[in-house]
Tab-separated table of C-alpha atoms and ligand atoms in Angstrom:
chain	number	residue	atom	x	y	z
A	10	MET	CA	7.472	-20.099	-27.982
A	11	PHE	CA	9.206	-21.215	-24.827
A	12	ASP	CA	10.822	-23.976	-26.753
A	13	ASN	CA	12.029	-21.671	-29.483
A	14	LEU	CA	14.094	-19.105	-27.769
A	15	SER	CA	16.028	-22.198	-25.789
A	16	ASP	CA	16.818	-24.046	-29.028
A	17	LYS	CA	17.402	-20.958	-30.781
A	18	LEU	CA	20.612	-20.517	-28.224
A	19	ASP	CA	21.145	-24.003	-28.397
A	20	LYS	CA	21.977	-23.942	-32.301
A	21	ALA	CA	23.742	-20.399	-31.830
A	22	PHE	CA	26.223	-21.791	-29.034
A	23	HIS	CA	26.287	-24.875	-30.695
A	24	ILE	CA	27.591	-23.260	-33.843
A	25	LEU	CA	29.756	-21.128	-31.422
A	26	LYS	CA	31.236	-24.567	-29.621
A	27	GLY	CA	32.085	-25.884	-33.198
A	28	HIS	CA	34.538	-23.256	-33.767
A	29	GLY	CA	38.067	-23.828	-32.623
A	30	LYS	CA	38.922	-20.230	-33.040
A	31	ILE	CA	36.307	-18.127	-31.804
A	32	THR	CA	36.629	-15.140	-33.875
A	33	GLU	CA	34.893	-11.611	-32.681
A	34	VAL	CA	32.768	-12.083	-35.755
A	35	ASN	CA	31.550	-15.377	-34.482
A	36	VAL	CA	30.975	-13.798	-30.672
A	37	ALA	CA	29.106	-11.061	-32.771
A	38	GLU	CA	26.813	-13.462	-35.018
A	39	THR	CA	26.008	-15.536	-31.392
A	40	LEU	CA	25.095	-12.562	-29.634
A	41	LYS	CA	22.885	-11.670	-32.590
A	42	GLU	CA	20.924	-15.019	-32.359
A	43	VAL	CA	20.692	-14.509	-29.199
A	44	ARG	CA	18.869	-10.909	-29.495
A	45	ARG	CA	16.619	-12.312	-32.204
A	46	ALA	CA	15.795	-15.364	-29.950
A	47	LEU	CA	14.941	-12.838	-26.902
A	48	LEU	CA	12.936	-10.818	-29.425
A	49	ASP	CA	10.622	-14.122	-30.682
A	50	ALA	CA	9.977	-14.786	-26.818
A	51	ASP	CA	8.532	-11.172	-26.798
A	52	VAL	CA	11.456	-9.343	-24.678
A	53	ASN	CA	11.213	-5.701	-25.848
A	54	PHE	CA	13.464	-4.787	-28.310
A	55	LYS	CA	15.173	-2.078	-25.821
A	56	ILE	CA	15.560	-4.337	-23.031
A	57	ALA	CA	17.189	-7.205	-25.635
A	58	LYS	CA	19.418	-4.594	-26.953
A	59	ASP	CA	20.776	-3.587	-23.947
A	60	PHE	CA	21.165	-6.920	-23.012
A	61	THR	CA	23.029	-8.418	-25.602
A	62	THR	CA	25.448	-5.188	-25.673
A	63	LYS	CA	26.145	-5.621	-22.106
A	64	VAL	CA	26.853	-9.098	-22.636
A	65	LYS	CA	29.374	-8.022	-25.452
A	66	GLU	CA	30.808	-5.599	-23.204
A	67	LYS	CA	31.532	-8.470	-20.100
A	68	ALA	CA	33.113	-10.846	-22.769
A	69	ILE	CA	35.278	-8.383	-23.951
A	70	GLY	CA	36.260	-7.212	-20.415
A	71	GLN	CA	36.891	-11.110	-19.397
A	72	ASN	CA	39.013	-11.722	-22.854
A	73	VAL	CA	36.334	-14.057	-24.070
A	74	LEU	CA	38.318	-15.083	-27.140
A	75	THR	CA	41.706	-15.678	-25.294
A	76	THR	CA	40.673	-18.064	-22.675
A	77	LEU	CA	40.379	-21.671	-23.360
A	78	GLN	CA	36.686	-22.364	-23.352
A	79	PRO	CA	35.488	-19.504	-24.906
A	80	GLY	CA	32.002	-20.383	-25.812
A	81	GLN	CA	31.348	-22.365	-22.498
A	82	LEU	CA	32.584	-18.254	-20.608
A	83	LEU	CA	30.344	-17.007	-23.125
A	84	VAL	CA	27.118	-18.764	-22.134
A	85	LYS	CA	27.691	-18.367	-18.547
A	86	ILE	CA	27.655	-14.777	-19.253
A	87	VAL	CA	24.988	-14.800	-20.846
A	88	LYS	CA	22.965	-17.193	-17.883
A	89	ASP	CA	24.173	-14.624	-15.182
A	90	GLU	CA	22.855	-11.065	-17.184
A	91	LEU	CA	19.622	-13.307	-17.988
A	92	THR	CA	19.591	-14.134	-14.051
A	93	GLU	CA	20.554	-10.288	-13.350
A	94	LEU	CA	18.292	-9.494	-15.241
A	95	MET	CA	14.937	-10.963	-13.715
A	96	GLY	CA	16.109	-9.843	-10.060
A	97	GLY	CA	19.395	-11.858	-9.313
A	98	ASP	CA	17.911	-13.670	-6.438
A	99	VAL	CA	15.297	-14.746	-4.583
A	100	ALA	CA	12.246	-12.183	-3.345
A	101	GLY	CA	10.403	-13.149	-0.344
A	102	ILE	CA	7.103	-12.505	0.966
A	103	ASN	CA	6.851	-10.079	3.784
A	104	LEU	CA	4.569	-11.664	6.525
A	105	SER	CA	4.779	-9.220	8.763
A	106	GLY	CA	1.735	-7.925	10.725
A	107	ASN	CA	-1.118	-9.790	12.631
A	108	PRO	CA	-2.890	-10.566	10.400
A	109	THR	CA	-0.552	-10.285	7.197
A	110	VAL	CA	-3.006	-8.553	4.332
A	111	ILE	CA	-2.304	-9.998	1.181
A	112	LEU	CA	-3.739	-7.964	-2.062
A	113	MET	CA	-3.994	-9.651	-4.880
A	114	SER	CA	-4.396	-7.582	-8.456
A	115	GLY	CA	-4.667	-7.907	-11.923
A	116	LEU	CA	-6.957	-8.669	-14.983
A	117	GLN	CA	-9.199	-11.232	-15.508
A	118	GLY	CA	-8.780	-14.637	-16.344
A	119	SER	CA	-4.965	-14.124	-15.564
A	120	GLY	CA	-5.034	-16.137	-12.087
A	121	LYS	CA	-5.881	-14.470	-9.370
A	122	THR	CA	-8.719	-16.831	-8.143
A	123	THR	CA	-6.462	-19.686	-8.446
A	124	PHE	CA	-3.310	-18.334	-7.355
A	125	SER	CA	-5.231	-16.838	-3.901
A	126	GLY	CA	-6.105	-20.253	-3.550
A	127	LYS	CA	-2.664	-21.899	-4.096
A	128	LEU	CA	-1.156	-18.915	-1.510
A	129	ALA	CA	-3.023	-19.813	0.770
A	130	ASN	CA	-2.222	-23.372	0.455
A	131	TYR	CA	1.293	-22.922	0.888
A	132	LEU	CA	0.917	-20.461	3.750
A	133	GLN	CA	-0.632	-23.294	5.276
A	134	THR	CA	1.055	-26.058	4.502
A	135	LYS	CA	4.345	-24.782	4.280
A	136	LYS	CA	4.571	-21.770	6.728
A	137	ASN	CA	2.077	-23.443	9.210
A	138	LYS	CA	0.065	-19.853	8.784
A	139	LYS	CA	-4.144	-19.686	9.193
A	140	PRO	CA	-5.138	-17.794	5.892
A	141	LEU	CA	-8.619	-17.012	5.006
A	142	LEU	CA	-9.668	-15.672	1.365
A	143	VAL	CA	-11.688	-12.982	0.952
A	144	ALA	CA	-13.839	-12.586	-1.807
A	145	CYS	CA	-13.865	-8.622	-3.257
A	146	ASP	CA	-15.521	-9.310	-6.529
A	147	ILE	CA	-18.940	-7.832	-6.686
A	148	TYR	CA	-19.737	-8.101	-10.469
A	149	ARG	CA	-19.717	-11.640	-11.096
A	150	PRO	CA	-21.465	-14.355	-8.648
A	151	ALA	CA	-19.567	-17.358	-10.049
A	152	ALA	CA	-16.260	-15.586	-9.097
A	153	ILE	CA	-17.377	-15.634	-5.415
A	154	GLN	CA	-17.880	-19.580	-6.004
A	155	GLN	CA	-15.168	-20.040	-7.411
A	156	LEU	CA	-13.336	-18.742	-4.683
A	157	TYR	CA	-15.237	-21.666	-2.556
A	158	VAL	CA	-14.648	-24.553	-4.598
A	159	VAL	CA	-10.845	-23.412	-3.954
A	160	GLY	CA	-11.190	-22.791	-0.386
A	161	ASP	CA	-13.396	-25.745	0.049
A	162	SER	CA	-10.320	-27.611	-1.999
A	163	ILE	CA	-7.475	-26.913	0.540
A	164	ALA	CA	-9.897	-26.798	3.732
A	165	VAL	CA	-9.267	-22.700	3.823
A	166	GLU	CA	-12.353	-20.789	4.841
A	167	VAL	CA	-13.722	-17.889	2.372
A	168	TYR	CA	-15.021	-14.239	3.562
A	169	SER	CA	-17.806	-12.846	1.658
A	170	GLU	CA	-20.747	-10.383	1.531
A	171	PRO	CA	-22.698	-11.554	-1.575
A	172	GLU	CA	-24.821	-8.518	-0.679
A	173	ASN	CA	-22.592	-5.895	-0.175
A	174	LYS	CA	-21.622	-4.156	-3.414
A	175	ASN	CA	-18.711	-1.978	-1.667
A	176	PRO	CA	-15.213	-3.809	-2.094
A	177	VAL	CA	-13.797	-1.789	0.306
A	178	GLU	CA	-16.205	-2.485	3.069
A	179	ILE	CA	-16.091	-6.229	2.249
A	180	ALA	CA	-12.257	-6.136	2.569
A	181	GLN	CA	-12.360	-4.183	6.219
A	182	ASN	CA	-14.722	-6.102	7.492
A	183	ALA	CA	-12.683	-9.948	6.270
A	184	ILE	CA	-9.571	-7.847	8.415
A	185	LYS	CA	-11.831	-7.290	11.670
A	186	HIS	CA	-13.165	-10.619	10.796
A	187	ALA	CA	-9.621	-12.025	10.869
A	188	LYS	CA	-8.728	-10.575	13.733
A	189	ALA	CA	-11.525	-11.457	15.864
A	190	ASN	CA	-11.247	-15.165	14.797
A	191	GLY	CA	-7.736	-16.047	15.067
A	192	PHE	CA	-6.467	-15.613	11.354
A	193	ASN	CA	-2.773	-14.621	10.682
A	194	VAL	CA	-3.178	-14.161	6.634
A	195	VAL	CA	-5.861	-12.412	4.949
A	196	ILE	CA	-6.052	-13.020	0.956
A	197	VAL	CA	-7.975	-10.119	-1.150
A	198	ASP	CA	-9.037	-11.524	-4.076
A	199	THR	CA	-10.255	-8.657	-6.268
A	200	ALA	CA	-12.394	-8.124	-9.512
A	201	GLY	CA	-10.096	-8.187	-12.153
A	202	ARG	CA	-11.570	-6.821	-15.728
A	203	LEU	CA	-10.939	-8.090	-19.078
A	204	ALA	CA	-8.184	-4.836	-19.815
A	205	VAL	CA	-7.192	-2.574	-18.303
A	206	ASP	CA	-9.954	0.139	-17.712
A	207	GLU	CA	-10.928	3.524	-15.399
A	208	ALA	CA	-13.102	2.222	-13.239
A	209	MET	CA	-11.499	-1.401	-12.339
A	210	MET	CA	-7.997	0.836	-11.277
A	211	THR	CA	-10.193	3.518	-9.357
A	212	GLU	CA	-11.539	0.337	-7.297
A	213	ILE	CA	-8.502	-1.518	-6.581
A	214	SER	CA	-6.545	1.644	-5.631
A	215	ASN	CA	-9.583	2.157	-2.857
A	216	VAL	CA	-9.535	-0.899	-1.740
A	217	HIS	CA	-5.287	-0.770	-1.595
A	218	LYS	CA	-5.709	2.839	0.256
A	219	ALA	CA	-8.461	1.408	3.075
A	220	ILE	CA	-7.025	-1.753	4.130
A	221	GLN	CA	-2.762	-0.520	2.996
A	222	PRO	CA	-2.060	-4.471	2.606
A	223	HIS	CA	1.265	-5.836	3.623
A	224	GLU	CA	2.090	-7.246	0.154
A	225	THR	CA	0.132	-5.949	-3.034
A	226	LEU	CA	0.772	-8.418	-5.668
A	227	PHE	CA	-0.057	-8.431	-9.196
A	228	VAL	CA	-0.862	-11.742	-11.092
A	229	VAL	CA	-0.044	-11.916	-14.759
A	230	ASP	CA	-0.606	-14.386	-17.345
A	231	SER	CA	3.052	-15.441	-18.945
A	232	MET	CA	1.210	-16.335	-22.182
A	233	THR	CA	0.110	-12.503	-22.811
A	234	GLY	CA	3.613	-11.165	-24.180
A	235	GLN	CA	4.088	-7.726	-24.484
A	236	ASP	CA	0.595	-7.141	-22.997
A	237	ALA	CA	1.516	-8.399	-20.016
A	238	VAL	CA	4.420	-5.409	-19.736
A	239	ASN	CA	1.852	-2.898	-20.496
A	240	THR	CA	-0.581	-4.009	-18.044
A	241	ALA	CA	2.086	-4.633	-15.262
A	242	LYS	CA	3.149	-0.864	-15.858
A	243	ALA	CA	-0.982	0.308	-15.595
A	244	PHE	CA	-1.069	-1.628	-12.361
A	245	ASN	CA	2.199	-0.478	-11.303
A	246	ASP	CA	1.484	3.160	-11.728
A	247	ARG	CA	-1.936	2.988	-10.054
A	248	LEU	CA	-0.732	0.554	-6.931
A	249	ASN	CA	3.104	0.553	-7.185
A	250	PHE	CA	2.931	-3.430	-5.833
A	251	ASP	CA	5.685	-5.208	-4.025
A	252	GLY	CA	5.925	-8.215	-6.252
A	253	VAL	CA	4.763	-9.957	-9.207
A	254	ILE	CA	3.023	-13.351	-9.600
A	255	LEU	CA	3.424	-14.990	-13.257
A	256	THR	CA	0.999	-17.655	-14.119
A	257	LYS	CA	0.474	-20.719	-17.085
A	258	LEU	CA	4.513	-20.992	-16.783
A	259	ASP	CA	3.267	-24.548	-17.671
A	260	GLY	CA	1.663	-23.888	-21.111
A	261	ASP	CA	3.469	-22.793	-24.609
A	262	THR	CA	5.040	-20.036	-22.332
A	263	ARG	CA	7.769	-17.358	-23.163
A	264	GLY	CA	10.420	-16.532	-20.947
A	265	GLY	CA	10.303	-12.966	-22.001
A	266	ALA	CA	7.888	-12.101	-19.989
A	267	ALA	CA	9.757	-12.392	-16.936
A	268	ILE	CA	12.432	-10.626	-18.040
A	269	SER	CA	10.513	-7.484	-19.519
A	270	ILE	CA	8.321	-7.069	-16.387
A	271	LYS	CA	10.914	-6.800	-14.025
A	272	SER	CA	12.806	-4.772	-16.363
A	273	VAL	CA	10.046	-2.343	-16.925
A	274	VAL	CA	8.289	-2.102	-13.495
A	275	ASN	CA	11.734	-3.281	-11.337
A	276	LYS	CA	9.561	-5.741	-9.322
A	277	PRO	CA	10.612	-8.878	-8.022
A	278	ILE	CA	8.776	-11.501	-9.777
A	279	LYS	CA	7.783	-13.591	-6.463
A	280	PHE	CA	6.362	-16.987	-7.550
A	281	VAL	CA	4.930	-19.055	-10.567
A	282	GLY	CA	1.948	-20.760	-10.900
A	283	THR	CA	2.655	-24.006	-12.985
A	284	GLY	CA	-0.793	-25.668	-13.290
A	285	GLU	CA	-4.321	-25.605	-12.372
A	286	LYS	CA	-4.276	-27.327	-9.023
A	287	MET	CA	-3.470	-26.060	-5.982
A	288	ASP	CA	0.158	-27.310	-5.410
A	289	ALA	CA	1.624	-25.931	-8.738
A	290	ILE	CA	3.076	-23.117	-7.175
A	291	ASP	CA	6.753	-22.255	-6.707
A	292	VAL	CA	8.847	-19.515	-5.718
A	293	PHE	CA	10.007	-17.708	-8.478
A	294	TYR	CA	14.010	-18.405	-8.833
A	295	PRO	CA	15.691	-16.175	-11.235
A	296	SER	CA	18.858	-18.477	-11.762
A	297	ARG	CA	16.304	-21.269	-12.922
A	298	MET	CA	14.515	-19.271	-15.215
A	299	ALA	CA	17.503	-18.513	-16.838
A	300	GLU	CA	18.736	-21.991	-16.941
A	301	ARG	CA	15.111	-22.626	-18.294
A	302	ILE	CA	15.095	-19.578	-21.047
A	303	LEU	CA	18.518	-21.012	-22.121
A	304	GLY	CA	17.874	-24.823	-22.213
B	13	LIG	P1	-8.687	-14.987	-12.600
B	13	LIG	O1	-10.068	-14.427	-13.428
B	13	LIG	O2	-7.661	-13.827	-12.795
B	13	LIG	O3	-9.263	-14.752	-10.993
B	13	LIG	O4	-8.478	-16.102	-13.240
B	13	LIG	P2	-8.925	-17.511	-12.531
B	13	LIG	O5	-8.411	-17.977	-11.312
B	13	LIG	O6	-10.259	-18.360	-12.454
B	13	LIG	O7	-8.009	-18.328	-14.175
B	13	LIG	C1	-8.343	-18.501	-15.025
B	13	LIG	C2	-7.811	-19.990	-15.484
B	13	LIG	O8	-6.237	-20.245	-15.770
B	13	LIG	C3	-8.887	-21.015	-14.976
B	13	LIG	O9	-9.278	-22.120	-15.798
B	13	LIG	C4	-7.366	-21.517	-14.060
B	13	LIG	O10	-7.477	-22.622	-14.137
B	13	LIG	C5	-6.328	-21.547	-15.009
B	13	LIG	N1	-5.136	-21.221	-14.595
B	13	LIG	C6	-4.444	-20.444	-13.369
B	13	LIG	N2	-3.166	-20.385	-13.367
B	13	LIG	C7	-3.018	-21.213	-14.157
B	13	LIG	C8	-1.601	-22.099	-14.354
B	13	LIG	O11	-0.710	-21.623	-13.760
B	13	LIG	N3	-1.695	-22.601	-15.275
B	13	LIG	C9	-2.615	-23.531	-16.004
B	13	LIG	N4	-2.024	-24.414	-16.697
B	13	LIG	N5	-3.973	-22.666	-15.949
B	13	LIG	C10	-3.882	-21.579	-14.692
């Protein structure tokens, strides 16, 4: 799907570049191709339409047709607009607070536990922090076990209370434990379900209210297309989260999720997951993502 998008745009721009003199019809046709490619990559229809309208206005405003290399200018406009659509600049992570409390949210299978480990590893090795991982999944003992495996692999301590069925208490006790033991970042991994449901939302809202995290991050599988947007909206309505983590960008992924999520919830994408290993984490660069989408 991802290749599909860049391939299509390549083709469209190739057609455009092939014409000695570019006419308004050529531009309109290329933009139609851009829009179709965005739709194919699962970008929401309205967003894709608005996008091409904006690009067209810019192209007219900059007199694309009268310039020496109209194709290149149009490509630049499309790239710049895509970058803007995905947030423009790199969004940092708020590491204020001692400890900094980070709450992870998202559906089961989105990559929350894996990302919690990656973030702990990143903060430990790149930002000289002492993180504590917290297992707040009270339903699946295997999820707690998984966090221990992750923690072990990066030499980060994991806090859990397997007998306690109250995630609010577990999270609060973990923060106390962190304060008492010199941890300066607390990463709280929460229980996700396979689909959005009220019980999960109430539970994570309660944890959120009780611990007032410095950063609430929403983790989403970039392979889930339009569903990713609906899930992001549901979590944002309840948590008003601070940023998005786009996982599984190493797969047959669609750039569309990045574009649509940012447009719909207007929250920055902060990191991306690019594999199962603990070092497969990257800061999200909107411009690089635009380049990647366009090929
Ligand atoms: P959780 O249920 O949200 O905690 O999800 P997990 O962290 O257990 O991840 C679900 C599956 O996705 C696991 O098999 C992970 O190894 C895999 N996974 C997580 N992040 C990535 C990623 O960035 N790329 C790939 N290829 N797989 C990932």
